Short mmCIF file of C-alpha atoms in Angstrom, two decimals:
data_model
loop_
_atom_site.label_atom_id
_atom_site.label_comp_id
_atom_site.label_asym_id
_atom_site.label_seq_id
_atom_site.Cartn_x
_atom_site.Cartn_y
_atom_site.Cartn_z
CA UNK A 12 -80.08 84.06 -153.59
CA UNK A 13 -82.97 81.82 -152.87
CA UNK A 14 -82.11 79.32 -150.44
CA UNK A 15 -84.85 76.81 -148.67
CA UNK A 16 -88.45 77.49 -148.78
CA UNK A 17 -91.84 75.73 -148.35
CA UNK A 18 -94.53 76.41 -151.14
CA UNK A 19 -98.02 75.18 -150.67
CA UNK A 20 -100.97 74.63 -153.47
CA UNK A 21 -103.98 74.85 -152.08
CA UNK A 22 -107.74 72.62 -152.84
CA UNK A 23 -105.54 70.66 -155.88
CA UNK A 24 -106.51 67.12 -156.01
CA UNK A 25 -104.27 65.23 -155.20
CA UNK A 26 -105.18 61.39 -156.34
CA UNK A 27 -104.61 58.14 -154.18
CA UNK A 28 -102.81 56.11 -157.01
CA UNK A 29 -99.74 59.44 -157.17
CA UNK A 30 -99.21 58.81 -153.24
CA UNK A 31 -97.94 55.26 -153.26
CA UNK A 32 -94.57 56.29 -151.98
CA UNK A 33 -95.80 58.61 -148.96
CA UNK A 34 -96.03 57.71 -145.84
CA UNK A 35 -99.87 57.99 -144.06
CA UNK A 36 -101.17 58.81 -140.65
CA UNK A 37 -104.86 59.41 -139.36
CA UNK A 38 -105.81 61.67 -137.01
CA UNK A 39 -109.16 63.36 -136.05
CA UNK A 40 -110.96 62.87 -139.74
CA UNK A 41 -107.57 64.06 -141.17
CA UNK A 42 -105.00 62.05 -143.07
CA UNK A 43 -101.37 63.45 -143.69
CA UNK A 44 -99.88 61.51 -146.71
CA UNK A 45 -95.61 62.44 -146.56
CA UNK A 46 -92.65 61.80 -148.53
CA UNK A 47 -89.36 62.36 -146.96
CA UNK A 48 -86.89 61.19 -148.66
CA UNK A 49 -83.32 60.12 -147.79
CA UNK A 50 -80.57 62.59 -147.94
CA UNK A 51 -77.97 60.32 -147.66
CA UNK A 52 -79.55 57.79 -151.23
CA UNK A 53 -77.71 60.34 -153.69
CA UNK A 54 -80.06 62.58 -155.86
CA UNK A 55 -81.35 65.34 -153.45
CA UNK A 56 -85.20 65.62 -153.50
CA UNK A 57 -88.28 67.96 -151.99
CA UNK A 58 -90.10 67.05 -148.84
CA UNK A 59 -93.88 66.38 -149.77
CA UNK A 60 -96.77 66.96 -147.27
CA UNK A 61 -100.22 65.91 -148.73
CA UNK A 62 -102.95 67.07 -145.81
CA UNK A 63 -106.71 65.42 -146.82
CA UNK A 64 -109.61 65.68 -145.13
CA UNK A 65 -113.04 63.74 -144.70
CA UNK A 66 -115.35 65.63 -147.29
CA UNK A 67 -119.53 64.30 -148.19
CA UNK A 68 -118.07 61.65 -149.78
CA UNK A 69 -114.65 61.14 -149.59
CA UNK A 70 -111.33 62.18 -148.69
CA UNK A 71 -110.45 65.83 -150.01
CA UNK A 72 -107.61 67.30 -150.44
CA UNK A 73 -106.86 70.35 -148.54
CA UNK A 74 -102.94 70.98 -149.49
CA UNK A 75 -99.66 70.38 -150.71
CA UNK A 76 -96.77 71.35 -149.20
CA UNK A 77 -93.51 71.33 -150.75
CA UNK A 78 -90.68 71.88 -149.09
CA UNK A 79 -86.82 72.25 -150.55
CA UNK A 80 -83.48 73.94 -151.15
CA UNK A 81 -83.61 75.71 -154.39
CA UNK A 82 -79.75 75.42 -155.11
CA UNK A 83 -80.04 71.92 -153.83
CA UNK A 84 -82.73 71.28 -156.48
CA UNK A 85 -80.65 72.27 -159.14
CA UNK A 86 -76.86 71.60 -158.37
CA UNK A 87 -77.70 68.59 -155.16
CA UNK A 88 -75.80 70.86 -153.26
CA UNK A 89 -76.48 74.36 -151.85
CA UNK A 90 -72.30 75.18 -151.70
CA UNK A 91 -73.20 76.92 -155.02
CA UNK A 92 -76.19 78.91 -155.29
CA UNK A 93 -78.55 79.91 -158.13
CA UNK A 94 -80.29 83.40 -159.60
CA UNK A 95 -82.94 84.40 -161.76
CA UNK A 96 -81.14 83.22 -164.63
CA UNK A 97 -81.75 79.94 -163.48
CA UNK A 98 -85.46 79.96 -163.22
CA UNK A 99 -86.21 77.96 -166.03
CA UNK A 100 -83.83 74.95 -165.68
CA UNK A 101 -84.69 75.38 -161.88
CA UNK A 102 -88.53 74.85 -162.12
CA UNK A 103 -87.89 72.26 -164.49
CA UNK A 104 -85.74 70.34 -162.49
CA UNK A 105 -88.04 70.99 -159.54
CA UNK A 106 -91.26 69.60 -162.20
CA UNK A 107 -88.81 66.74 -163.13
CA UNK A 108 -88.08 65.50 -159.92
CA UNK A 109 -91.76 65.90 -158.47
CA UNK A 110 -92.75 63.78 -161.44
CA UNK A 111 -90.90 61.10 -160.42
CA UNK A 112 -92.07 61.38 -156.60
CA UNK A 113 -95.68 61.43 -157.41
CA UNK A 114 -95.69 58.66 -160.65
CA UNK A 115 -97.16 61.48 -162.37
CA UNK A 116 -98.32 64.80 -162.84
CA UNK A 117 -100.79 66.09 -160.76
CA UNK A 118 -99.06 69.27 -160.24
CA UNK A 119 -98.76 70.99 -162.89
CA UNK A 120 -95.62 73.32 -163.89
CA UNK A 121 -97.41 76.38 -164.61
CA UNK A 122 -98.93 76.17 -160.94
CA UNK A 123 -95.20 76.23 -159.07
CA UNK A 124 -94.63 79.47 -160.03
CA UNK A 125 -98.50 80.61 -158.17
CA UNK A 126 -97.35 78.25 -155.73
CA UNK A 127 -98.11 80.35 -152.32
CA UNK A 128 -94.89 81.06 -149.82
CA UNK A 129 -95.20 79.44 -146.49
CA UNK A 130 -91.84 80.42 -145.40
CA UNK A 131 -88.65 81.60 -147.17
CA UNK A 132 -84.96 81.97 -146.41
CA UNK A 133 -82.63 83.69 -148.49
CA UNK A 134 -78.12 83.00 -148.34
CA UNK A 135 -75.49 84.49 -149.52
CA UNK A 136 -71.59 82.85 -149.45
CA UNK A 137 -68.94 85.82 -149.08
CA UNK A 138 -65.74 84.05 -149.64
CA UNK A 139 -62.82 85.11 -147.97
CA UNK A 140 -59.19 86.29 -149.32
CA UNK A 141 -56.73 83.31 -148.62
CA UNK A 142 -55.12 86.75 -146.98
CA UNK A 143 -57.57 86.46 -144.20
CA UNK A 144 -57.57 83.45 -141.07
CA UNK A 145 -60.52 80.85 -141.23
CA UNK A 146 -64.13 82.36 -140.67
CA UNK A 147 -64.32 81.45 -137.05
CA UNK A 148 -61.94 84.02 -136.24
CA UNK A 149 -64.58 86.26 -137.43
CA UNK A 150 -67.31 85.09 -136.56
CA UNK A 151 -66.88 84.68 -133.10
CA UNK A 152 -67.13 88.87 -132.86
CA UNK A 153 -70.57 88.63 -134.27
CA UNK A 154 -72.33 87.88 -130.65
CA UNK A 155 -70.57 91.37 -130.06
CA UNK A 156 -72.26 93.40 -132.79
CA UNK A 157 -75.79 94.82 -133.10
CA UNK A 158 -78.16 92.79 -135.42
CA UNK A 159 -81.18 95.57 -135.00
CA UNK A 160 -84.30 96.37 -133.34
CA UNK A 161 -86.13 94.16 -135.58
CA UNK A 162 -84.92 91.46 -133.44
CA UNK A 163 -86.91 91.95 -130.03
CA UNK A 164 -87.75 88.78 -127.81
CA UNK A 165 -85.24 87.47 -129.75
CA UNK A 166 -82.89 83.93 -128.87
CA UNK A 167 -79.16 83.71 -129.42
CA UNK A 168 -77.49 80.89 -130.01
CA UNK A 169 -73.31 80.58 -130.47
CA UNK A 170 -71.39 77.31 -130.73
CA UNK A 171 -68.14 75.89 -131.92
CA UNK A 172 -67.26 72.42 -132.60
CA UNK A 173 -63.71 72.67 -132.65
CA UNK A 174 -60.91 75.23 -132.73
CA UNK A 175 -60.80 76.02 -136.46
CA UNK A 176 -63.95 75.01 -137.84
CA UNK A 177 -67.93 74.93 -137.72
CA UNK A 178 -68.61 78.39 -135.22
CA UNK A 179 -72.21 79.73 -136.02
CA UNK A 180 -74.05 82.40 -134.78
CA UNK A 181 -77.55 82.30 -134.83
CA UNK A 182 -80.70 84.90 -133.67
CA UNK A 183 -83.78 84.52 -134.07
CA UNK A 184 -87.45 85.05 -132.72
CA UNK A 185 -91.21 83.73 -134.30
CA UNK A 186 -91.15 85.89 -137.52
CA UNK A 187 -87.24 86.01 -138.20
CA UNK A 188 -84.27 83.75 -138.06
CA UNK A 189 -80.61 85.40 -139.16
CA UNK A 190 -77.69 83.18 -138.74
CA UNK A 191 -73.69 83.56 -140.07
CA UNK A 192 -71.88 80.40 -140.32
CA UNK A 193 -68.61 78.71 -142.08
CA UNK A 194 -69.98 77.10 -144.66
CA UNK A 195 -66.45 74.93 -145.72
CA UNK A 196 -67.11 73.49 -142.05
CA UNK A 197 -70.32 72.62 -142.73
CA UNK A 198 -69.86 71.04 -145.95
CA UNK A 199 -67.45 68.93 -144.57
CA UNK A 200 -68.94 67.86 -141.77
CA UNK A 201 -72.37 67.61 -143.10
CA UNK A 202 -71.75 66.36 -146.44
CA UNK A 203 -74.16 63.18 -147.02
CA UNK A 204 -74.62 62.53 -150.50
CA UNK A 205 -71.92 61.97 -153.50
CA UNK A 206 -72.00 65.40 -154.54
CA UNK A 207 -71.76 67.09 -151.32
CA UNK A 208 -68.30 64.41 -150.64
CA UNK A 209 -67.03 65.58 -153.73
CA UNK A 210 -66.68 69.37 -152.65
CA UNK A 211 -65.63 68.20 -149.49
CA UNK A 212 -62.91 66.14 -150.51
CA UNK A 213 -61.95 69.22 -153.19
CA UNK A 214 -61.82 71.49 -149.83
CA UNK A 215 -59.70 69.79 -148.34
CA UNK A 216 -57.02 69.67 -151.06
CA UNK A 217 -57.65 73.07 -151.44
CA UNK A 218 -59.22 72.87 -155.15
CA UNK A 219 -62.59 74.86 -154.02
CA UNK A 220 -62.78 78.01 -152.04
CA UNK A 221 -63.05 76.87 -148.45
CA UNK A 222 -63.05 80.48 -146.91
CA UNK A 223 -66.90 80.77 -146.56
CA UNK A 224 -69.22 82.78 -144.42
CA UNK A 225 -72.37 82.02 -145.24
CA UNK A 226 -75.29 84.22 -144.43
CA UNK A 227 -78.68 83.17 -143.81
CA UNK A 228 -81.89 85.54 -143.49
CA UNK A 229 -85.21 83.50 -142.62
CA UNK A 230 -88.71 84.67 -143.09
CA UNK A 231 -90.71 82.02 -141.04
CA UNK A 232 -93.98 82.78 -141.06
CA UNK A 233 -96.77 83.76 -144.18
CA UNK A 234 -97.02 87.05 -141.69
CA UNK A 235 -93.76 87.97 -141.57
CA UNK A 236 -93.18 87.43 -145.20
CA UNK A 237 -96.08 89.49 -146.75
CA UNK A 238 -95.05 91.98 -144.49
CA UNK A 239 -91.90 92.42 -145.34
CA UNK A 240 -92.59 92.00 -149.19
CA UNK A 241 -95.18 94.51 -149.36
CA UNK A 242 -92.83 96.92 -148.49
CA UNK A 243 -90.46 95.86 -151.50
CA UNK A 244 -92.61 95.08 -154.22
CA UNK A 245 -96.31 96.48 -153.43
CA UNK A 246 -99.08 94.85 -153.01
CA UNK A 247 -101.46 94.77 -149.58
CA UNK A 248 -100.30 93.04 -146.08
CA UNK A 249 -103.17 90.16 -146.45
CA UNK A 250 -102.08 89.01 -150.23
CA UNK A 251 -100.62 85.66 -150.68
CA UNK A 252 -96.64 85.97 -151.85
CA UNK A 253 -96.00 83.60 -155.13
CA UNK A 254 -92.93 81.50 -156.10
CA UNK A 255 -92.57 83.62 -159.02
CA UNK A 256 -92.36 86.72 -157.17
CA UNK A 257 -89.42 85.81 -155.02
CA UNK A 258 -86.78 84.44 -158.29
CA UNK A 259 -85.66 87.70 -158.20
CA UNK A 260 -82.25 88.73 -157.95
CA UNK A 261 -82.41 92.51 -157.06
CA UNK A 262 -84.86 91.24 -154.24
CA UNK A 263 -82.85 88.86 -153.28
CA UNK A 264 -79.86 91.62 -152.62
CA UNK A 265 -81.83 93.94 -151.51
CA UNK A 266 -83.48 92.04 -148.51
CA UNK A 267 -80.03 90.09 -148.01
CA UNK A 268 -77.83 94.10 -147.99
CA UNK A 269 -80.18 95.14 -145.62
CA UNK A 270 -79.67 92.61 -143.09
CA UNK A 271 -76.16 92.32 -143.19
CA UNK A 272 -76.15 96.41 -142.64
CA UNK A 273 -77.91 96.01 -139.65
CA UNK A 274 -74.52 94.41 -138.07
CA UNK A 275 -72.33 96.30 -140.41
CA UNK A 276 -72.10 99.43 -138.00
CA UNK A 277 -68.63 101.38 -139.22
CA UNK A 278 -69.08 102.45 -135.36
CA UNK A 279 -69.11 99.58 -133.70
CA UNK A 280 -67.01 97.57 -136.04
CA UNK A 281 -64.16 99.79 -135.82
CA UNK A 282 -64.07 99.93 -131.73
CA UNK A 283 -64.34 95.93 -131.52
CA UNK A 284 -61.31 95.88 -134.23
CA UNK A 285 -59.13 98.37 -132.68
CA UNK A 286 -56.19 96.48 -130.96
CA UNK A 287 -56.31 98.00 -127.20
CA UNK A 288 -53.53 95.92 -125.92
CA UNK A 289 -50.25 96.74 -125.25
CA UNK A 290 -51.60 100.36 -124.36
CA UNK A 291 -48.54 101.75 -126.09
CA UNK A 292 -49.61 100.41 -129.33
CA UNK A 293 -53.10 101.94 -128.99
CA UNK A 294 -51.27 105.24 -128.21
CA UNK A 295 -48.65 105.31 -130.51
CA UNK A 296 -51.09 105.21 -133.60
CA UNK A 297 -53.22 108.19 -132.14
CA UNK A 298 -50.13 109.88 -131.72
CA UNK A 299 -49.02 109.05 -135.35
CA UNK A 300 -52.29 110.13 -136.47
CA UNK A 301 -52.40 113.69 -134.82
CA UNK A 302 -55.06 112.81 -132.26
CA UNK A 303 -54.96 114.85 -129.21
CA UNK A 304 -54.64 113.01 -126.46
CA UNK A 305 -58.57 113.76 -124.80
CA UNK A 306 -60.09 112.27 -127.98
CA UNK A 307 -57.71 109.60 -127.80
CA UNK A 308 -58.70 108.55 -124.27
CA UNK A 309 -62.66 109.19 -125.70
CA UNK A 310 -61.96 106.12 -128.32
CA UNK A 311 -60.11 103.94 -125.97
CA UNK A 312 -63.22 104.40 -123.52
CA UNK A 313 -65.29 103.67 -126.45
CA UNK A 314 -63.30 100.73 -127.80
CA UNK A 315 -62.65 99.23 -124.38
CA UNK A 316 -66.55 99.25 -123.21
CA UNK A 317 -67.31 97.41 -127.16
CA UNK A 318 -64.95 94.90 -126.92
CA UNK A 319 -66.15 94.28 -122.90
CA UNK A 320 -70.09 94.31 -123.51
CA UNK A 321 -70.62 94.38 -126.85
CA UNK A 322 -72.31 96.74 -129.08
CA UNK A 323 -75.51 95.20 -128.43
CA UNK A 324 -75.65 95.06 -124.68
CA UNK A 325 -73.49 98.63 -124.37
CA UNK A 326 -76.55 100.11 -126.12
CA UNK A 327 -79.33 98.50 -124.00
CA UNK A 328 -76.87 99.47 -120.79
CA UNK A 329 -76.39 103.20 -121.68
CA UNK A 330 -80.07 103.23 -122.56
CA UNK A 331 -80.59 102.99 -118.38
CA UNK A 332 -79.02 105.79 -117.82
CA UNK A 333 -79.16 108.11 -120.58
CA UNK A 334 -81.88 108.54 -122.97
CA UNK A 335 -80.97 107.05 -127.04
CA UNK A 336 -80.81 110.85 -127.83
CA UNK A 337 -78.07 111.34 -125.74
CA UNK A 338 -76.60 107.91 -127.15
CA UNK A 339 -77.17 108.73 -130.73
CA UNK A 340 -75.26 112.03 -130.36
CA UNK A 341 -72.64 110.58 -128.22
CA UNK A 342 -72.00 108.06 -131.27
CA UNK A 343 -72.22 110.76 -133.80
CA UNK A 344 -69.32 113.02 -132.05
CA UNK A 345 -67.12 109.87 -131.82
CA UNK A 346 -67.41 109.02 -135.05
CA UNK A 347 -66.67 112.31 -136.31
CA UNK A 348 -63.78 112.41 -133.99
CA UNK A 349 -62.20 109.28 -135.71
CA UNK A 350 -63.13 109.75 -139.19
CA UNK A 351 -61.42 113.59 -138.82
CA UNK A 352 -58.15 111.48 -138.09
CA UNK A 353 -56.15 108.82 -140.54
CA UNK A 354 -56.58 105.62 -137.74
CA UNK A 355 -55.79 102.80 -139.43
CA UNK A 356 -58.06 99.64 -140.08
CA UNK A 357 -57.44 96.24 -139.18
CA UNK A 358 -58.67 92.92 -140.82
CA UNK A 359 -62.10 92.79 -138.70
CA UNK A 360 -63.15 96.24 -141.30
CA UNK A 361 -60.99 94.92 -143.96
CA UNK A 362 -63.38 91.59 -143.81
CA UNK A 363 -66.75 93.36 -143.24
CA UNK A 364 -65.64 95.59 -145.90
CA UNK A 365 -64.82 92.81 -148.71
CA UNK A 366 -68.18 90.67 -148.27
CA UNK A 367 -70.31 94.14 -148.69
CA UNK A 368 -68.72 94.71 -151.90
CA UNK A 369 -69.66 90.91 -153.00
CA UNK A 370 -72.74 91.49 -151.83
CA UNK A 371 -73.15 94.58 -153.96
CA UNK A 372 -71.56 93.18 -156.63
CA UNK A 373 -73.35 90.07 -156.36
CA UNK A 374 -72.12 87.39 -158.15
CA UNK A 375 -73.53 83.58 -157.22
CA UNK A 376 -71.14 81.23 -157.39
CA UNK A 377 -71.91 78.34 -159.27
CA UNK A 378 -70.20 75.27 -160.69
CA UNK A 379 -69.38 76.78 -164.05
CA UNK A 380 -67.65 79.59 -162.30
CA UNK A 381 -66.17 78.37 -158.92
CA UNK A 382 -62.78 78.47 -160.09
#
């Protein structure tokens, strides 16, 4: 789904007497006119950004920048989420509420959806089986696993704020940001208007799902995103992307499956889940499952160096030594070797397992349905 974005309309007028709530300041011939509103007041609203600039006469306007959370637009919350079956109550909450910020209309609805895409970030909530521990307990193996090449010069950030709650992972560089976090933790700790203390208070009591990972793919640059875009739904590298474009949901799932492949290695998830100690438990279900012993010493090697370095930092260590062909074909032979035997999975597959399937089957949750 659609989560927070910034959409900017470009040379509209923009007229003195609709800007009596923002917020001015004057620098170099330039005068930035905002409205940023208070989370914490109730009703959630957009962040506005209205640049001018000196023209032959008078101040012009040179853009508008609106910036929001589409699900928070619609439901004052983004615990639920929204798809393309939403557009139309969406945009006209979106029109609704702009109305009110600006004392008018200067921007008209049929202009959101042309509205061009500064920056974009798309979510999804995989909600766990009350069968499965908290989400911390699996997402603390995500600094182990490979996110991709597509994250070079990239910056990690992990951090917990307590034992059972609120562990994120985050990486990120200048033209992506991916992040997997538990979104019950966030909610409650977060929550800052009625709506948002509402869920909270139902999460506690166990009357909402509080089981969440949430997953968050970030597109933070115009660059990045026409890049990425013109590979999905045509178009040229230089074109602006539009609002209307993006409401999608099979665009949405596409560019959201993708990511969340990139750290779904069978591979890699498999040797971090595999329970290595006592030894004689390892060795007692290669035994029950036929394995000679060799190719049972080539997974525990394989297993042991995952769970030490991680799948990440194993690759970029064998890559010193032995060229990715040799890598790539080492892989390949393991993971024939294990798939040619019945190992059993644990819950680390189990979970990966259960929020591909939601993400293939891809159903939002929203308030009508959250039971």
């Amino acid at each position: 789904m659609i989560d927070t974005l910034t959409l900017q309309i470009e040379r509209l007028e923009i007229p003195d007497k609709n800007l009596q709530f923002f917020k001015a300041s004057r620098s170099e011939g330039r005068t930035k006119y905002v409205f940023n509103p208070d989370a914490s007041l109730g009703e959630y609203m957009p962040r506005i950004t209205v640049k001018k600039a000196e023209g032959n006469y008078d101040l012009y306007t040179v853009s508008t920048d609106i910036e929001f959370s589409a699900p928070k637009i619609l439901h004052n919350t983004n615990y639920y989420g929204i798809s393309q079956t939403d557009k139309t109550a969406f945009t006209d909450a979106l029109y609704e509420k702009l109305g009110r910020i600006f004392r008018g209309a200067p921007i008209k609805k049929e202009l959101l959806d042309c509205a061009n895409i500064k920056n974009i970030a798309f979510s999804f909530n995989f909600i766990l089986s009350q069968d499965y521990g908290y989400p911390i307990e699996f997402l603390k193996v995500i600094p182990f696993l490979d996110i991709g090449k597509n994250y070079n010069r990239r910056k990690d950030t992990f951090y917990t704020e307590s034992d059972r709650f609120g562990f994120c992972g985050r990486i990120y560089n200048k033209q992506v940001s991916w992040k997997m976090y538990d979104k019950g933790a966030e909610i409650i700790a977060n929550a800052k208007n009625k709506t948002e203390k509402d869920i909270a208070l139902k999460l506690r009591h166990g009357q909402l799902p509080d089981k969440i990972i949430r997953m968050e793919l970030t597109y933070q640059n115009r660059y990045t995103l026409k890049r990425h875009l013109k590979t999905r739904i045509g178009g040229t590298y230089e074109q602006e992307r539009h609002f209307g474009e993006v409401f999608n949901d099979k665009l949405c799932q596409d560019i959201l499956l993708e990511s969340f492949d990139k750290i779904n290695n069978a591979l890699n998830i498999r040797a971090m889940d595999t329970p290595l100690l006592p030894i004689h438990e390892f060795f007692k279900r290669t035994k029950q499952a036929n394995m000679p012993l060799e190719n049972a010493y080539t997974w525990l090697g394989k297993c042991l160096a995952t769970q030490q370095a991680g799948s990440q930092q194993l690759k970029l260590i064998s890559d010193e030594f032995y060229t990715r062909q040799q890598r790539a074909m080492a892989d390949k032979k393991i993971e024939q070797l294990i798939n040619k035997y019945s190992l059993p999975s644990f819950t680390l597959k189990q979970v990966f397992d259960d929020c591909r399937k939601q993400l293939v089957d891809f159903e939002i949750m929203k308030p009508d349905n959250k039971a």
